[in-house]
């Protein structure tokens, strides 16, 4: 340990030799914990308190459990939301409070701030602490994360989902029968292309399908083609989720998928006959393991005029010149 400088020591010696009262500068740094301010948002559930040292520590929106998402509130502040009745109506997630922590000086500052936040969250009835940004975050949330449960109702049949999604693509017609494929090790499907045809995909999860952790964080439909117009690209699969106070949230941008069972994706249009495209579903990180169970893939097409095809080529060339890859 470093010894104090000479000034405090000499002042203490002078006080000892003096007959009058005097003050001595402190030679010990303050150990007072950082102040935590609380903005109460909801009442905590009636469950036993979780000790501060065992609280779940969550530092990224992508690590939030299903049913908790981050979006901007009416004042455009990033805010943590709990989707009502998730994961169950009787035991939902609860965002108990928003916490603000003061800065603490010295090498132990971030550690002291985290300890103060954990203590306060525990006192409020939380079993988790969410800090978007980790140790650098000055705002945190005291959260009760409810235990996960199995689905209460059977999932819809994939045949129903395929018909439902096809209704959104009325101008398209199937190119082949739908294929049943595994979520674990999702494979590529090869498509023969024809000039002047635009293609789309419908994906419907089978009843045995369960997305894994990576799959819940985001899926994309990837297309690789040797056609000069279609080229290579990806389509991020999103799910619209109504949030509190009329705020619209979107998974996976604000958190994990909630109830995603089917979706459609554009694949692009072909400039030449005789070309091919490979279509595959991947996680947002590029992985082929999406979860367990199966999904159904339906490829559809529609024909466009030469005028529209030429316009698409011009749009693609203009976007490429501007540095945007479509």
Short mmCIF file of C-alpha atoms in Angstrom, two decimals:
data_model
loop_
_atom_site.label_atom_id
_atom_site.label_comp_id
_atom_site.label_asym_id
_atom_site.label_seq_id
_atom_site.Cartn_x
_atom_site.Cartn_y
_atom_site.Cartn_z
CA UNK A 1 0.00 0.00 0.00
CA UNK A 2 1.31 3.50 -0.82
CA UNK A 3 2.03 5.76 2.17
CA UNK A 4 0.21 9.12 2.43
CA UNK A 5 2.01 12.23 1.21
CA UNK A 6 3.89 14.50 3.65
CA UNK A 7 1.24 17.23 3.89
CA UNK A 8 -1.41 15.21 5.81
CA UNK A 9 1.22 13.72 8.13
CA UNK A 10 2.73 17.13 9.01
CA UNK A 11 -0.76 18.55 9.62
CA UNK A 12 -1.55 15.71 12.02
CA UNK A 13 1.72 16.30 13.90
CA UNK A 14 1.00 20.04 14.21
CA UNK A 15 -2.45 19.28 15.64
CA UNK A 16 -0.95 16.94 18.21
CA UNK A 17 1.46 19.64 19.43
CA UNK A 18 -1.13 22.43 19.38
CA UNK A 19 -3.31 23.38 22.32
CA UNK A 20 -6.14 24.52 20.06
CA UNK A 21 -8.56 22.43 18.04
CA UNK A 22 -7.76 21.97 14.40
CA UNK A 23 -8.86 19.81 11.47
CA UNK A 24 -6.77 17.28 9.63
CA UNK A 25 -7.23 16.49 5.94
CA UNK A 26 -8.43 12.91 5.48
CA UNK A 27 -5.76 10.47 4.32
CA UNK A 28 -8.30 7.68 3.71
CA UNK A 29 -10.41 7.78 0.49
CA UNK A 30 -14.22 7.70 0.90
CA UNK A 31 -15.77 4.23 0.88
CA UNK A 32 -19.40 5.37 0.72
CA UNK A 33 -21.33 3.24 -1.84
CA UNK A 34 -22.67 4.99 -4.97
CA UNK A 35 -26.18 6.39 -4.68
CA UNK A 36 -28.89 4.48 -6.59
CA UNK A 37 -32.08 6.33 -7.52
CA UNK A 38 -35.24 4.31 -8.19
CA UNK A 39 -38.01 4.97 -10.71
CA UNK A 40 -40.70 2.48 -9.80
CA UNK A 41 -42.49 0.95 -12.82
CA UNK A 42 -44.43 -2.06 -11.51
CA UNK A 43 -45.09 -3.96 -8.31
CA UNK A 44 -42.84 -6.94 -7.72
CA UNK A 45 -44.46 -10.39 -7.59
CA UNK A 46 -44.99 -12.02 -4.20
CA UNK A 47 -42.02 -14.36 -4.30
CA UNK A 48 -39.03 -14.81 -1.94
CA UNK A 49 -36.28 -12.22 -2.35
CA UNK A 50 -33.25 -13.22 -4.43
CA UNK A 51 -29.86 -12.49 -2.79
CA UNK A 52 -27.92 -9.74 -4.55
CA UNK A 53 -24.97 -11.99 -5.33
CA UNK A 54 -27.15 -14.53 -7.19
CA UNK A 55 -29.11 -12.11 -9.41
CA UNK A 56 -29.05 -12.93 -13.11
CA UNK A 57 -26.91 -10.30 -14.89
CA UNK A 58 -28.09 -9.47 -18.45
CA UNK A 59 -26.03 -7.02 -20.51
CA UNK A 60 -27.46 -7.29 -24.05
CA UNK A 61 -31.01 -7.19 -25.50
CA UNK A 62 -30.22 -10.39 -27.42
CA UNK A 63 -29.67 -12.20 -24.11
CA UNK A 64 -33.06 -11.21 -22.70
CA UNK A 65 -35.52 -14.07 -22.17
CA UNK A 66 -38.42 -14.39 -24.60
CA UNK A 67 -41.06 -11.80 -23.65
CA UNK A 68 -38.64 -9.00 -22.64
CA UNK A 69 -37.71 -6.44 -25.32
CA UNK A 70 -35.98 -3.07 -25.57
CA UNK A 71 -37.66 -0.21 -27.46
CA UNK A 72 -37.90 3.59 -27.26
CA UNK A 73 -40.60 5.15 -25.08
CA UNK A 74 -42.63 8.30 -25.78
CA UNK A 75 -39.60 10.42 -24.75
CA UNK A 76 -37.38 8.44 -27.15
CA UNK A 77 -35.50 6.78 -24.29
CA UNK A 78 -34.39 3.15 -24.66
CA UNK A 79 -36.76 1.27 -22.33
CA UNK A 80 -37.17 -2.34 -21.26
CA UNK A 81 -40.67 -3.74 -21.83
CA UNK A 82 -42.34 -6.94 -20.68
CA UNK A 83 -44.87 -8.40 -23.13
CA UNK A 84 -48.14 -9.00 -21.20
CA UNK A 85 -48.85 -12.59 -20.14
CA UNK A 86 -45.39 -13.86 -21.12
CA UNK A 87 -44.37 -16.56 -20.50
CA UNK A 88 -47.77 -17.23 -18.86
CA UNK A 89 -50.74 -15.17 -17.62
CA UNK A 90 -50.33 -16.48 -14.07
CA UNK A 91 -46.55 -15.91 -13.86
CA UNK A 92 -45.43 -13.15 -16.26
CA UNK A 93 -42.14 -11.27 -16.48
CA UNK A 94 -42.19 -7.95 -14.57
CA UNK A 95 -40.02 -4.85 -15.12
CA UNK A 96 -40.04 -3.58 -11.54
CA UNK A 97 -37.97 -0.40 -11.69
CA UNK A 98 -35.53 1.73 -13.64
CA UNK A 99 -32.36 2.35 -11.62
CA UNK A 100 -29.91 5.23 -11.93
CA UNK A 101 -26.49 4.87 -10.31
CA UNK A 102 -24.09 7.67 -9.45
CA UNK A 103 -20.47 7.59 -10.52
CA UNK A 104 -17.90 6.16 -8.14
CA UNK A 105 -14.28 7.28 -8.37
CA UNK A 106 -11.19 5.12 -8.16
CA UNK A 107 -10.26 1.77 -9.67
CA UNK A 108 -13.18 0.05 -7.90
CA UNK A 109 -15.76 2.49 -9.35
CA UNK A 110 -17.50 0.18 -11.87
CA UNK A 111 -17.44 -2.73 -9.42
CA UNK A 112 -18.90 -0.56 -6.64
CA UNK A 113 -21.64 0.73 -8.97
CA UNK A 114 -22.60 -2.81 -10.00
CA UNK A 115 -22.70 -3.96 -6.37
CA UNK A 116 -24.96 -1.03 -5.46
CA UNK A 117 -27.31 -1.80 -8.37
CA UNK A 118 -27.51 -5.47 -7.43
CA UNK A 119 -28.30 -4.66 -3.80
CA UNK A 120 -31.07 -2.26 -4.77
CA UNK A 121 -32.57 -4.66 -7.33
CA UNK A 122 -32.60 -7.44 -4.74
CA UNK A 123 -34.34 -5.17 -2.21
CA UNK A 124 -37.03 -4.37 -4.80
CA UNK A 125 -37.85 -8.05 -5.40
CA UNK A 126 -35.96 -8.59 -8.66
CA UNK A 127 -34.17 -11.78 -9.62
CA UNK A 128 -32.34 -10.21 -12.57
CA UNK A 129 -30.53 -6.98 -13.44
CA UNK A 130 -30.52 -5.70 -17.03
CA UNK A 131 -27.73 -3.30 -18.02
CA UNK A 132 -27.57 -2.56 -21.75
CA UNK A 133 -23.86 -1.89 -22.19
CA UNK A 134 -22.46 -3.75 -19.20
CA UNK A 135 -20.22 -1.95 -16.71
CA UNK A 136 -20.38 1.33 -18.66
CA UNK A 137 -24.16 1.60 -18.22
CA UNK A 138 -25.41 4.17 -15.68
CA UNK A 139 -29.05 3.06 -16.09
CA UNK A 140 -30.24 -0.44 -15.24
CA UNK A 141 -33.52 -2.31 -14.73
CA UNK A 142 -34.64 -4.42 -11.79
CA UNK A 143 -36.50 -7.31 -13.41
CA UNK A 144 -38.39 -10.40 -12.31
CA UNK A 145 -37.77 -13.09 -14.92
CA UNK A 146 -40.50 -15.71 -14.73
CA UNK A 147 -39.66 -19.39 -15.19
CA UNK A 148 -40.09 -20.72 -18.71
CA UNK A 149 -43.01 -23.05 -19.37
CA UNK A 150 -44.13 -25.30 -22.16
CA UNK A 151 -46.67 -23.98 -24.66
CA UNK A 152 -50.19 -24.11 -23.24
CA UNK A 153 -51.84 -24.76 -26.60
CA UNK A 154 -50.86 -26.83 -29.60
CA UNK A 155 -49.22 -24.90 -32.43
CA UNK A 156 -51.21 -24.33 -35.64
CA UNK A 157 -50.85 -26.92 -38.39
CA UNK A 158 -48.22 -26.02 -41.02
CA UNK A 159 -50.76 -26.60 -43.80
CA UNK A 160 -52.90 -23.81 -42.36
CA UNK A 161 -49.89 -21.51 -42.08
CA UNK A 162 -48.84 -22.12 -45.70
CA UNK A 163 -52.31 -21.21 -46.96
CA UNK A 164 -52.42 -18.15 -44.70
CA UNK A 165 -49.07 -16.84 -45.92
CA UNK A 166 -49.90 -17.62 -49.58
CA UNK A 167 -52.84 -15.23 -49.26
CA UNK A 168 -50.32 -12.40 -48.82
CA UNK A 169 -48.64 -13.37 -52.11
CA UNK A 170 -51.69 -13.50 -54.35
CA UNK A 171 -49.72 -12.75 -57.53
CA UNK A 172 -47.40 -15.73 -56.97
CA UNK A 173 -47.92 -19.40 -57.81
CA UNK A 174 -46.07 -22.42 -56.34
CA UNK A 175 -43.17 -23.79 -58.40
CA UNK A 176 -43.20 -27.16 -56.61
CA UNK A 177 -44.68 -28.95 -53.63
CA UNK A 178 -43.66 -27.68 -50.20
CA UNK A 179 -40.68 -29.48 -48.63
CA UNK A 180 -40.39 -30.59 -44.99
CA UNK A 181 -36.87 -29.85 -43.73
CA UNK A 182 -35.06 -30.14 -40.37
CA UNK A 183 -34.35 -27.09 -38.22
CA UNK A 184 -31.22 -28.77 -36.91
CA UNK A 185 -28.74 -28.37 -39.75
CA UNK A 186 -31.02 -26.45 -42.13
CA UNK A 187 -30.03 -27.33 -45.70
CA UNK A 188 -29.92 -25.36 -48.93
CA UNK A 189 -32.60 -25.83 -51.58
CA UNK A 190 -31.62 -25.35 -55.24
CA UNK A 191 -33.94 -23.46 -57.57
CA UNK A 192 -33.78 -23.40 -61.40
CA UNK A 193 -34.32 -19.83 -62.65
CA UNK A 194 -36.13 -18.45 -65.69
CA UNK A 195 -35.73 -14.99 -67.18
CA UNK A 196 -38.41 -12.53 -66.14
CA UNK A 197 -39.54 -14.56 -63.12
CA UNK A 198 -39.51 -13.21 -59.56
CA UNK A 199 -39.35 -15.64 -56.67
CA UNK A 200 -40.49 -15.73 -53.04
CA UNK A 201 -40.41 -18.22 -50.18
CA UNK A 202 -42.96 -19.20 -47.56
CA UNK A 203 -41.71 -20.83 -44.36
CA UNK A 204 -44.08 -22.53 -41.90
CA UNK A 205 -42.91 -24.24 -38.74
CA UNK A 206 -44.21 -27.73 -38.07
CA UNK A 207 -45.87 -28.49 -34.75
CA UNK A 208 -42.67 -30.11 -33.46
CA UNK A 209 -40.56 -27.02 -34.24
CA UNK A 210 -38.80 -25.21 -31.40
CA UNK A 211 -36.33 -22.43 -32.16
CA UNK A 212 -33.04 -22.62 -30.28
CA UNK A 213 -31.29 -19.75 -28.52
CA UNK A 214 -29.55 -18.58 -31.72
CA UNK A 215 -32.72 -19.01 -33.76
CA UNK A 216 -34.73 -16.89 -31.31
CA UNK A 217 -32.16 -14.09 -31.69
CA UNK A 218 -32.83 -13.76 -35.41
CA UNK A 219 -33.36 -15.65 -38.68
CA UNK A 220 -32.57 -14.66 -42.25
CA UNK A 221 -33.40 -16.17 -45.62
CA UNK A 222 -30.16 -16.32 -47.64
CA UNK A 223 -30.02 -16.50 -51.45
CA UNK A 224 -26.91 -17.34 -53.51
CA UNK A 225 -27.25 -17.16 -57.28
CA UNK A 226 -25.09 -17.00 -60.42
CA UNK A 227 -27.75 -14.86 -62.11
CA UNK A 228 -26.42 -11.32 -62.74
CA UNK A 229 -29.61 -9.68 -61.44
CA UNK A 230 -30.54 -11.90 -58.51
CA UNK A 231 -26.99 -12.25 -57.17
CA UNK A 232 -26.50 -12.91 -53.48
CA UNK A 233 -28.51 -11.43 -50.63
CA UNK A 234 -30.29 -11.96 -47.34
CA UNK A 235 -33.69 -11.10 -45.87
CA UNK A 236 -33.99 -10.56 -42.10
CA UNK A 237 -37.15 -12.17 -40.69
CA UNK A 238 -39.01 -9.82 -38.35
CA UNK A 239 -41.98 -10.14 -36.03
CA UNK A 240 -44.15 -7.16 -35.07
CA UNK A 241 -45.04 -7.11 -31.36
CA UNK A 242 -47.47 -4.59 -29.80
CA UNK A 243 -45.83 -3.05 -26.75
CA UNK A 244 -47.26 -1.11 -23.78
CA UNK A 245 -48.63 2.39 -24.37
CA UNK A 246 -49.19 1.64 -28.07
CA UNK A 247 -45.45 1.37 -28.77
CA UNK A 248 -44.63 -0.99 -31.64
CA UNK A 249 -41.72 -3.36 -31.04
CA UNK A 250 -39.98 -5.51 -33.63
CA UNK A 251 -38.15 -8.76 -33.01
CA UNK A 252 -35.25 -9.46 -33.37
CA UNK A 253 -34.30 -5.75 -33.40
CA UNK A 254 -35.68 -5.19 -29.87
CA UNK A 255 -35.42 -8.72 -28.48
CA UNK A 256 -36.18 -12.34 -29.30
CA UNK A 257 -39.08 -13.66 -31.35
CA UNK A 258 -42.25 -14.16 -29.30
CA UNK A 259 -44.71 -16.19 -31.38
CA UNK A 260 -43.10 -16.61 -34.81
CA UNK A 261 -44.60 -19.62 -36.63
CA UNK A 262 -44.52 -18.59 -40.32
CA UNK A 263 -43.25 -15.86 -42.64
CA UNK A 264 -42.62 -14.91 -46.27
CA UNK A 265 -39.39 -13.68 -47.87
CA UNK A 266 -38.61 -12.16 -51.32
CA UNK A 267 -35.80 -13.96 -53.17
CA UNK A 268 -35.31 -11.68 -56.18
CA UNK A 269 -35.81 -11.80 -59.95
CA UNK A 270 -33.85 -13.58 -62.71
CA UNK A 271 -32.25 -11.85 -65.70
CA UNK A 272 -31.22 -14.98 -67.62
CA UNK A 273 -32.57 -18.45 -68.34
CA UNK A 274 -30.59 -21.48 -67.16
CA UNK A 275 -29.23 -19.95 -63.98
CA UNK A 276 -29.66 -21.36 -60.45
CA UNK A 277 -30.18 -20.08 -56.93
CA UNK A 278 -29.54 -21.75 -53.57
CA UNK A 279 -31.97 -20.79 -50.79
CA UNK A 280 -31.36 -21.46 -47.10
CA UNK A 281 -32.56 -20.26 -43.70
CA UNK A 282 -29.78 -19.23 -41.34
CA UNK A 283 -29.50 -17.70 -37.90
CA UNK A 284 -28.66 -14.03 -37.73
CA UNK A 285 -25.08 -15.06 -36.96
CA UNK A 286 -24.97 -17.31 -40.06
CA UNK A 287 -25.46 -20.68 -38.35
CA UNK A 288 -27.35 -23.61 -39.84
CA UNK A 289 -28.68 -24.98 -36.51
CA UNK A 290 -31.96 -23.13 -36.03
CA UNK A 291 -33.48 -25.34 -33.33
CA UNK A 292 -35.18 -28.72 -33.19
CA UNK A 293 -38.06 -30.19 -35.16
CA UNK A 294 -39.00 -29.30 -38.75
CA UNK A 295 -40.22 -26.54 -41.02
CA UNK A 296 -41.94 -26.45 -44.41
CA UNK A 297 -40.48 -24.46 -47.30
CA UNK A 298 -42.64 -23.41 -50.26
CA UNK A 299 -41.07 -21.64 -53.29
CA UNK A 300 -43.33 -19.44 -55.43
CA UNK A 301 -42.86 -17.38 -58.60
CA UNK A 302 -44.53 -14.70 -60.70
CA UNK A 303 -43.80 -13.41 -64.19
CA UNK A 304 -42.99 -9.76 -64.88
CA UNK A 305 -42.79 -7.80 -68.15
CA UNK A 306 -39.57 -6.95 -69.96
CA UNK A 307 -40.14 -3.31 -69.05
CA UNK A 308 -40.33 -4.09 -65.32
CA UNK A 309 -37.34 -6.43 -65.56
CA UNK A 310 -35.25 -3.73 -67.23
CA UNK A 311 -36.30 -1.23 -64.55
CA UNK A 312 -35.19 -3.64 -61.83
CA UNK A 313 -31.80 -3.95 -63.52
CA UNK A 314 -31.44 -0.15 -63.68
CA UNK A 315 -32.43 0.17 -60.01
CA UNK A 316 -29.87 -2.49 -59.07
CA UNK A 317 -27.11 -0.76 -61.07
CA UNK A 318 -27.95 2.62 -59.52
CA UNK A 319 -27.88 1.14 -56.03
CA UNK A 320 -24.52 -0.51 -56.73
CA UNK A 321 -23.06 2.78 -57.95
CA UNK A 322 -24.26 4.42 -54.74
CA UNK A 323 -22.49 1.75 -52.70
CA UNK A 324 -25.66 -0.06 -51.63
CA UNK A 325 -25.81 -3.82 -52.27
CA UNK A 326 -29.39 -5.09 -52.59
#
